[in-house]
């Protein structure tokens, strides 16, 4: 091709200029993002080459998911030693997933390392590993210990792992559990059904026994097999595989006075429940509605919350640090400021529930729990603690309000579902499941029933007024995420870590249909009038009809733990991925925009209206490094950003000009979104 004289071409090289000379630093195509941080593969290579035992090496980013170091070494027995040295000299996000010893590096005809050939070598290496049969149970036990230490970045010289060691208590998390699952299945050469749930909830000995049942099904087990849960399910004795009602009498909702109990409840993912608010909404010029947001888009459009003040014309921001070392990041016309924060004692991974009474919205309350076992109610506007209640174990479940507004329902690690009085925190009823409850409940606005899942692999329908379980259904895997209710058609959707998406009849508990997604589902399903959406750890957002037919899938580069959120018009769907992007897709599965954050996006976005620009909808989202992002929902343009002093796995909720979210520095935050200084009201921070 002929190009004008002086045309410059990008070479893809990173350089530095010193004293008029250009020094080569590395290639652009060697830059990857791993564990939420940028990494130059040549850094790993340089550190490895600096070790005395390594003659030469190369690094690849295999399938954009595994960091592999290929080495030519002077001694075949130094693999473990090299791995330990790399852990000493590299940051954690740069430590390779696997070391592969080779006789020599392959090169292209141009003298460069042949990456495609290295990938073939690694593929053969994986296949050989899976074909190598384990020499008995003892070797499995030894290799399981090795994988445990490798995934958790523990030294091979570390003390013996106690049989009762739990993965999550030793530095494991949901992403590492996926890696351990993959490594174990590569080791044994087959899939191990139900293993992920065991990894997340049981000891290393129980993990070993579970693998034994698949790999050596005909052999006697010498190690104690203990799959029985510590808690007994005392409330019901219904056949596990049946979803039929346990109590045949009709469900009669508790009678509530319309005026006293009219309220609006906001929860993660822009979910809005508006009950008995006809008079209140009519006074404000809104359309009354008595349905939940997943099935009635008018609710979100009708809630005319006060506007966010101002908007950033320029997304460039200046960071300021307060005396408490809490960054305040200002854009030209919008800024965040801490209104209040409340100390819960330990990490806050749950998301807030905000309940606004129709009569007196100034008495709005934030309900949230934490790993300290404390469930608390905080005044939305002042941050003043209204009440707190200590439960039996850690709380990761987000609260749900009952239909009458008199009760708050929350799950707990001790296997109990707590029903607390919303005005005092007093325990009204405790329902026992057989394992931890991290799922968040969903209320049925027509019957008042509460639906929730448990790590005991069951879905439950609870009548809190009669203090009874109406039905339970075995779901074919741990229920980590929260159920989603559709009123038309009348379906209840549950997802499991076994990879199943189920549609259930909410009245009877009978299964309508079941779809296997193939990989674990940490994301909660979200439904609209036409479709159901859910994210999968294989990196795909999946779309189904209400009859269980898959319509499309949209692929990202990393697992999706974030739950989808739909726009009020049901034209767009928003979600985050561990590839550090926030995505917006059309209802046909086409990418509208994506925005790159600075870390993984675990939480669920929240869509809300900017009434200062009446036609503009904004999106609030959080990345795990503590950054809060405000984007224009149509374009994905950055409006403002703020950094909390801790990791964030909680999802934001926005009401008026306030954003509420939990943080792993033990605090729940309420942040004001402020506009032009002339309109700003000085905010107070409560500690």
mmCIF file with all atom_site columns, N, CA and C in Angstrom, residues 341-387:
data_model
loop_
_atom_site.group_PDB
_atom_site.id
_atom_site.type_symbol
_atom_site.label_atom_id
_atom_site.label_alt_id
_atom_site.label_comp_id
_atom_site.label_asym_id
_atom_site.label_entity_id
_atom_site.label_seq_id
_atom_site.pdbx_PDB_ins_code
_atom_site.Cartn_x
_atom_site.Cartn_y
_atom_site.Cartn_z
_atom_site.occupancy
_atom_site.B_iso_or_equiv
_atom_site.pdbx_formal_charge
_atom_site.auth_seq_id
_atom_site.auth_comp_id
_atom_site.auth_asym_id
_atom_site.auth_atom_id
_atom_site.pdbx_PDB_model_num
ATOM 1   N N  . UNK A 1 341 ? -21.116 6.900   58.098 1.00 0.00 ? 341 UNK A N  1
ATOM 2   C CA . UNK A 1 341 ? -20.655 5.525   58.013 1.00 0.00 ? 341 UNK A CA 1
ATOM 3   C C  . UNK A 1 341 ? -20.913 4.876   59.362 1.00 0.00 ? 341 UNK A C  1
ATOM 4   N N  . UNK A 1 342 ? -21.183 3.579   59.347 1.00 0.00 ? 342 UNK A N  1
ATOM 5   C CA . UNK A 1 342 ? -21.521 2.877   60.576 1.00 0.00 ? 342 UNK A CA 1
ATOM 6   C C  . UNK A 1 342 ? -20.662 1.625   60.693 1.00 0.00 ? 342 UNK A C  1
ATOM 7   N N  . UNK A 1 343 ? -20.005 1.476   61.829 1.00 0.00 ? 343 UNK A N  1
ATOM 8   C CA . UNK A 1 343 ? -19.084 0.365   62.066 1.00 0.00 ? 343 UNK A CA 1
ATOM 9   C C  . UNK A 1 343 ? -19.883 -0.877  62.459 1.00 0.00 ? 343 UNK A C  1
ATOM 10  N N  . UNK A 1 344 ? -19.731 -1.959  61.692 1.00 0.00 ? 344 UNK A N  1
ATOM 11  C CA . UNK A 1 344 ? -20.440 -3.200  61.989 1.00 0.00 ? 344 UNK A CA 1
ATOM 12  C C  . UNK A 1 344 ? -19.571 -4.201  62.746 1.00 0.00 ? 344 UNK A C  1
ATOM 13  N N  . UNK A 1 345 ? -18.276 -3.934  62.835 1.00 0.00 ? 345 UNK A N  1
ATOM 14  C CA . UNK A 1 345 ? -17.389 -4.828  63.573 1.00 0.00 ? 345 UNK A CA 1
ATOM 15  C C  . UNK A 1 345 ? -16.576 -5.766  62.713 1.00 0.00 ? 345 UNK A C  1
ATOM 16  N N  . UNK A 1 346 ? -17.117 -6.165  61.552 1.00 0.00 ? 346 UNK A N  1
ATOM 17  C CA . UNK A 1 346 ? -16.381 -7.026  60.617 1.00 0.00 ? 346 UNK A CA 1
ATOM 18  C C  . UNK A 1 346 ? -16.846 -6.727  59.192 1.00 0.00 ? 346 UNK A C  1
ATOM 19  N N  . UNK A 1 347 ? -16.258 -7.455  58.237 1.00 0.00 ? 347 UNK A N  1
ATOM 20  C CA . UNK A 1 347 ? -16.525 -7.206  56.816 1.00 0.00 ? 347 UNK A CA 1
ATOM 21  C C  . UNK A 1 347 ? -18.016 -7.200  56.499 1.00 0.00 ? 347 UNK A C  1
ATOM 22  N N  . UNK A 1 348 ? -18.392 -6.292  55.591 1.00 0.00 ? 348 UNK A N  1
ATOM 23  C CA . UNK A 1 348 ? -19.784 -6.196  55.142 1.00 0.00 ? 348 UNK A CA 1
ATOM 24  C C  . UNK A 1 348 ? -19.840 -6.627  53.675 1.00 0.00 ? 348 UNK A C  1
ATOM 25  N N  . UNK A 1 349 ? -20.228 -7.884  53.451 1.00 0.00 ? 349 UNK A N  1
ATOM 26  C CA . UNK A 1 349 ? -20.388 -8.391  52.088 1.00 0.00 ? 349 UNK A CA 1
ATOM 27  C C  . UNK A 1 349 ? -21.845 -8.382  51.643 1.00 0.00 ? 349 UNK A C  1
ATOM 28  N N  . UNK A 1 350 ? -22.757 -8.271  52.603 1.00 0.00 ? 350 UNK A N  1
ATOM 29  C CA . UNK A 1 350 ? -24.179 -8.182  52.270 1.00 0.00 ? 350 UNK A CA 1
ATOM 30  C C  . UNK A 1 350 ? -24.471 -6.838  51.614 1.00 0.00 ? 350 UNK A C  1
ATOM 31  N N  . UNK A 1 351 ? -25.566 -6.778  50.891 1.00 0.00 ? 351 UNK A N  1
ATOM 32  C CA . UNK A 1 351 ? -25.993 -5.525  50.267 1.00 0.00 ? 351 UNK A CA 1
ATOM 33  C C  . UNK A 1 351 ? -27.123 -4.906  51.081 1.00 0.00 ? 351 UNK A C  1
ATOM 34  N N  . UNK A 1 352 ? -27.258 -3.577  51.052 1.00 0.00 ? 352 UNK A N  1
ATOM 35  C CA . UNK A 1 352 ? -28.266 -2.911  51.878 1.00 0.00 ? 352 UNK A CA 1
ATOM 36  C C  . UNK A 1 352 ? -29.690 -3.109  51.361 1.00 0.00 ? 352 UNK A C  1
ATOM 37  N N  . UNK A 1 353 ? -30.617 -3.118  52.296 1.00 0.00 ? 353 UNK A N  1
ATOM 38  C CA . UNK A 1 353 ? -32.041 -3.023  51.999 1.00 0.00 ? 353 UNK A CA 1
ATOM 39  C C  . UNK A 1 353 ? -32.499 -1.682  52.546 1.00 0.00 ? 353 UNK A C  1
ATOM 40  N N  . UNK A 1 354 ? -33.126 -0.860  51.705 1.00 0.00 ? 354 UNK A N  1
ATOM 41  C CA . UNK A 1 354 ? -33.611 0.450   52.130 1.00 0.00 ? 354 UNK A CA 1
ATOM 42  C C  . UNK A 1 354 ? -35.132 0.435   52.083 1.00 0.00 ? 354 UNK A C  1
ATOM 43  N N  . UNK A 1 355 ? -35.771 0.716   53.218 1.00 0.00 ? 355 UNK A N  1
ATOM 44  C CA . UNK A 1 355 ? -37.226 0.729   53.301 1.00 0.00 ? 355 UNK A CA 1
ATOM 45  C C  . UNK A 1 355 ? -37.689 2.140   53.623 1.00 0.00 ? 355 UNK A C  1
ATOM 46  N N  . UNK A 1 356 ? -38.549 2.693   52.763 1.00 0.00 ? 356 UNK A N  1
ATOM 47  C CA . UNK A 1 356 ? -39.035 4.066   52.908 1.00 0.00 ? 356 UNK A CA 1
ATOM 48  C C  . UNK A 1 356 ? -40.534 4.030   53.187 1.00 0.00 ? 356 UNK A C  1
ATOM 49  N N  . UNK A 1 357 ? -40.980 4.372   54.398 1.00 0.00 ? 357 UNK A N  1
ATOM 50  C CA . UNK A 1 357 ? -42.417 4.412   54.696 1.00 0.00 ? 357 UNK A CA 1
ATOM 51  C C  . UNK A 1 357 ? -43.104 5.478   53.857 1.00 0.00 ? 357 UNK A C  1
ATOM 52  N N  . UNK A 1 358 ? -44.313 5.200   53.407 1.00 0.00 ? 358 UNK A N  1
ATOM 53  C CA . UNK A 1 358 ? -45.029 6.137   52.541 1.00 0.00 ? 358 UNK A CA 1
ATOM 54  C C  . UNK A 1 358 ? -45.433 7.398   53.300 1.00 0.00 ? 358 UNK A C  1
ATOM 55  N N  . UNK A 1 359 ? -45.785 7.257   54.571 1.00 0.00 ? 359 UNK A N  1
ATOM 56  C CA . UNK A 1 359 ? -46.279 8.403   55.328 1.00 0.00 ? 359 UNK A CA 1
ATOM 57  C C  . UNK A 1 359 ? -45.156 9.362   55.679 1.00 0.00 ? 359 UNK A C  1
ATOM 58  N N  . UNK A 1 360 ? -44.029 8.825   56.138 1.00 0.00 ? 360 UNK A N  1
ATOM 59  C CA . UNK A 1 360 ? -42.932 9.670   56.613 1.00 0.00 ? 360 UNK A CA 1
ATOM 60  C C  . UNK A 1 360 ? -41.624 9.150   56.049 1.00 0.00 ? 360 UNK A C  1
ATOM 61  N N  . UNK A 1 361 ? -41.259 9.617   54.863 1.00 0.00 ? 361 UNK A N  1
ATOM 62  C CA . UNK A 1 361 ? -40.056 9.100   54.225 1.00 0.00 ? 361 UNK A CA 1
ATOM 63  C C  . UNK A 1 361 ? -38.794 9.503   54.973 1.00 0.00 ? 361 UNK A C  1
ATOM 64  N N  . UNK A 1 362 ? -38.893 10.495  55.863 1.00 0.00 ? 362 UNK A N  1
ATOM 65  C CA . UNK A 1 362 ? -37.717 10.898  56.642 1.00 0.00 ? 362 UNK A CA 1
ATOM 66  C C  . UNK A 1 362 ? -37.315 9.827   57.650 1.00 0.00 ? 362 UNK A C  1
ATOM 67  N N  . UNK A 1 363 ? -38.193 8.854   57.893 1.00 0.00 ? 363 UNK A N  1
ATOM 68  C CA . UNK A 1 363 ? -37.862 7.769   58.811 1.00 0.00 ? 363 UNK A CA 1
ATOM 69  C C  . UNK A 1 363 ? -37.357 6.538   58.065 1.00 0.00 ? 363 UNK A C  1
ATOM 70  N N  . UNK A 1 364 ? -36.900 6.718   56.821 1.00 0.00 ? 364 UNK A N  1
ATOM 71  C CA . UNK A 1 364 ? -36.379 5.615   56.016 1.00 0.00 ? 364 UNK A CA 1
ATOM 72  C C  . UNK A 1 364 ? -35.235 4.912   56.742 1.00 0.00 ? 364 UNK A C  1
ATOM 73  N N  . UNK A 1 365 ? -35.140 3.597   56.546 1.00 0.00 ? 365 UNK A N  1
ATOM 74  C CA . UNK A 1 365 ? -34.184 2.782   57.288 1.00 0.00 ? 365 UNK A CA 1
ATOM 75  C C  . UNK A 1 365 ? -33.363 1.915   56.347 1.00 0.00 ? 365 UNK A C  1
ATOM 76  N N  . UNK A 1 366 ? -32.070 1.769   56.695 1.00 0.00 ? 366 UNK A N  1
ATOM 77  C CA . UNK A 1 366 ? -31.165 0.852   56.000 1.00 0.00 ? 366 UNK A CA 1
ATOM 78  C C  . UNK A 1 366 ? -30.999 -0.387  56.873 1.00 0.00 ? 366 UNK A C  1
ATOM 79  N N  . UNK A 1 367 ? -31.249 -1.563  56.312 1.00 0.00 ? 367 UNK A N  1
ATOM 80  C CA . UNK A 1 367 ? -31.058 -2.834  57.024 1.00 0.00 ? 367 UNK A CA 1
ATOM 81  C C  . UNK A 1 367 ? -29.892 -3.576  56.379 1.00 0.00 ? 367 UNK A C  1
ATOM 82  N N  . UNK A 1 368 ? -28.929 -4.005  57.194 1.00 0.00 ? 368 UNK A N  1
ATOM 83  C CA . UNK A 1 368 ? -27.760 -4.707  56.645 1.00 0.00 ? 368 UNK A CA 1
ATOM 84  C C  . UNK A 1 368 ? -27.072 -5.510  57.747 1.00 0.00 ? 368 UNK A C  1
ATOM 85  N N  . UNK A 1 369 ? -26.482 -6.649  57.372 1.00 0.00 ? 369 UNK A N  1
ATOM 86  C CA . UNK A 1 369 ? -25.747 -7.487  58.313 1.00 0.00 ? 369 UNK A CA 1
ATOM 87  C C  . UNK A 1 369 ? -24.302 -7.626  57.885 1.00 0.00 ? 369 UNK A C  1
ATOM 88  N N  . UNK A 1 370 ? -23.475 -8.231  58.768 1.00 0.00 ? 370 UNK A N  1
ATOM 89  C CA . UNK A 1 370 ? -22.051 -8.371  58.456 1.00 0.00 ? 370 UNK A CA 1
ATOM 90  C C  . UNK A 1 370 ? -21.503 -9.670  59.032 1.00 0.00 ? 370 UNK A C  1
ATOM 91  N N  . UNK A 1 371 ? -20.216 -9.903  58.782 1.00 0.00 ? 371 UNK A N  1
ATOM 92  C CA . UNK A 1 371 ? -19.551 -11.100 59.279 1.00 0.00 ? 371 UNK A CA 1
ATOM 93  C C  . UNK A 1 371 ? -19.361 -11.065 60.792 1.00 0.00 ? 371 UNK A C  1
ATOM 94  N N  . UNK A 1 372 ? -19.674 -9.944  61.427 1.00 0.00 ? 372 UNK A N  1
ATOM 95  C CA . UNK A 1 372 ? -19.594 -9.845  62.889 1.00 0.00 ? 372 UNK A CA 1
ATOM 96  C C  . UNK A 1 372 ? -20.787 -10.518 63.568 1.00 0.00 ? 372 UNK A C  1
ATOM 97  N N  . UNK A 1 373 ? -21.739 -11.030 62.779 1.00 0.00 ? 373 UNK A N  1
ATOM 98  C CA . UNK A 1 373 ? -22.997 -11.641 63.247 1.00 0.00 ? 373 UNK A CA 1
ATOM 99  C C  . UNK A 1 373 ? -24.050 -10.597 63.598 1.00 0.00 ? 373 UNK A C  1
ATOM 100 N N  . UNK A 1 374 ? -23.712 -9.328  63.410 1.00 0.00 ? 374 UNK A N  1
ATOM 101 C CA . UNK A 1 374 ? -24.642 -8.252  63.772 1.00 0.00 ? 374 UNK A CA 1
ATOM 102 C C  . UNK A 1 374 ? -25.528 -7.882  62.585 1.00 0.00 ? 374 UNK A C  1
ATOM 103 N N  . UNK A 1 375 ? -26.837 -7.871  62.839 1.00 0.00 ? 375 UNK A N  1
ATOM 104 C CA . UNK A 1 375 ? -27.816 -7.332  61.898 1.00 0.00 ? 375 UNK A CA 1
ATOM 105 C C  . UNK A 1 375 ? -28.249 -5.986  62.461 1.00 0.00 ? 375 UNK A C  1
ATOM 106 N N  . UNK A 1 376 ? -28.202 -4.935  61.655 1.00 0.00 ? 376 UNK A N  1
ATOM 107 C CA . UNK A 1 376 ? -28.512 -3.611  62.181 1.00 0.00 ? 376 UNK A CA 1
ATOM 108 C C  . UNK A 1 376 ? -29.490 -2.841  61.310 1.00 0.00 ? 376 UNK A C  1
ATOM 109 N N  . UNK A 1 377 ? -30.177 -1.904  61.958 1.00 0.00 ? 377 UNK A N  1
ATOM 110 C CA . UNK A 1 377 ? -31.068 -0.964  61.284 1.00 0.00 ? 377 UNK A CA 1
ATOM 111 C C  . UNK A 1 377 ? -30.535 0.434   61.549 1.00 0.00 ? 377 UNK A C  1
ATOM 112 N N  . UNK A 1 378 ? -30.296 1.183   60.471 1.00 0.00 ? 378 UNK A N  1
ATOM 113 C CA . UNK A 1 378 ? -29.682 2.509   60.572 1.00 0.00 ? 378 UNK A CA 1
ATOM 114 C C  . UNK A 1 378 ? -30.581 3.532   59.886 1.00 0.00 ? 378 UNK A C  1
ATOM 115 N N  . UNK A 1 379 ? -30.748 4.677   60.503 1.00 0.00 ? 379 UNK A N  1
ATOM 116 C CA . UNK A 1 379 ? -31.528 5.759   59.892 1.00 0.00 ? 379 UNK A CA 1
ATOM 117 C C  . UNK A 1 379 ? -30.838 6.212   58.612 1.00 0.00 ? 379 UNK A C  1
ATOM 118 N N  . UNK A 1 380 ? -31.568 6.210   57.508 1.00 0.00 ? 380 UNK A N  1
ATOM 119 C CA . UNK A 1 380 ? -30.974 6.523   56.209 1.00 0.00 ? 380 UNK A CA 1
ATOM 120 C C  . UNK A 1 380 ? -30.387 7.921   56.163 1.00 0.00 ? 380 UNK A C  1
ATOM 121 N N  . UNK A 1 381 ? -31.066 8.895   56.736 1.00 0.00 ? 381 UNK A N  1
ATOM 122 C CA . UNK A 1 381 ? -30.643 10.289  56.574 1.00 0.00 ? 381 UNK A CA 1
ATOM 123 C C  . UNK A 1 381 ? -29.559 10.700  57.571 1.00 0.00 ? 381 UNK A C  1
ATOM 124 N N  . UNK A 1 382 ? -29.647 10.195  58.809 1.00 0.00 ? 382 UNK A N  1
ATOM 125 C CA . UNK A 1 382 ? -28.700 10.650  59.834 1.00 0.00 ? 382 UNK A CA 1
ATOM 126 C C  . UNK A 1 382 ? -27.582 9.661   60.121 1.00 0.00 ? 382 UNK A C  1
ATOM 127 N N  . UNK A 1 383 ? -27.798 8.387   59.810 1.00 0.00 ? 383 UNK A N  1
ATOM 128 C CA . UNK A 1 383 ? -26.812 7.372   60.146 1.00 0.00 ? 383 UNK A CA 1
ATOM 129 C C  . UNK A 1 383 ? -26.928 6.887   61.578 1.00 0.00 ? 383 UNK A C  1
ATOM 130 N N  . UNK A 1 384 ? -27.944 7.340   62.287 1.00 0.00 ? 384 UNK A N  1
ATOM 131 C CA . UNK A 1 384 ? -28.128 6.946   63.680 1.00 0.00 ? 384 UNK A CA 1
ATOM 132 C C  . UNK A 1 384 ? -28.598 5.494   63.749 1.00 0.00 ? 384 UNK A C  1
ATOM 133 N N  . UNK A 1 385 ? -27.971 4.720   64.661 1.00 0.00 ? 385 UNK A N  1
ATOM 134 C CA . UNK A 1 385 ? -28.340 3.331   64.835 1.00 0.00 ? 385 UNK A CA 1
ATOM 135 C C  . UNK A 1 385 ? -29.713 3.229   65.501 1.00 0.00 ? 385 UNK A C  1
ATOM 136 N N  . UNK A 1 386 ? -30.648 2.532   64.856 1.00 0.00 ? 386 UNK A N  1
ATOM 137 C CA . UNK A 1 386 ? -31.985 2.342   65.424 1.00 0.00 ? 386 UNK A CA 1
ATOM 138 C C  . UNK A 1 386 ? -32.022 1.102   66.308 1.00 0.00 ? 386 UNK A C  1
ATOM 139 N N  . UNK A 1 387 ? -31.448 0.018   65.824 1.00 0.00 ? 387 UNK A N  1
ATOM 140 C CA . UNK A 1 387 ? -31.312 -1.193  66.626 1.00 0.00 ? 387 UNK A CA 1
ATOM 141 C C  . UNK A 1 387 ? -30.281 -2.105  65.999 1.00 0.00 ? 387 UNK A C  1
#
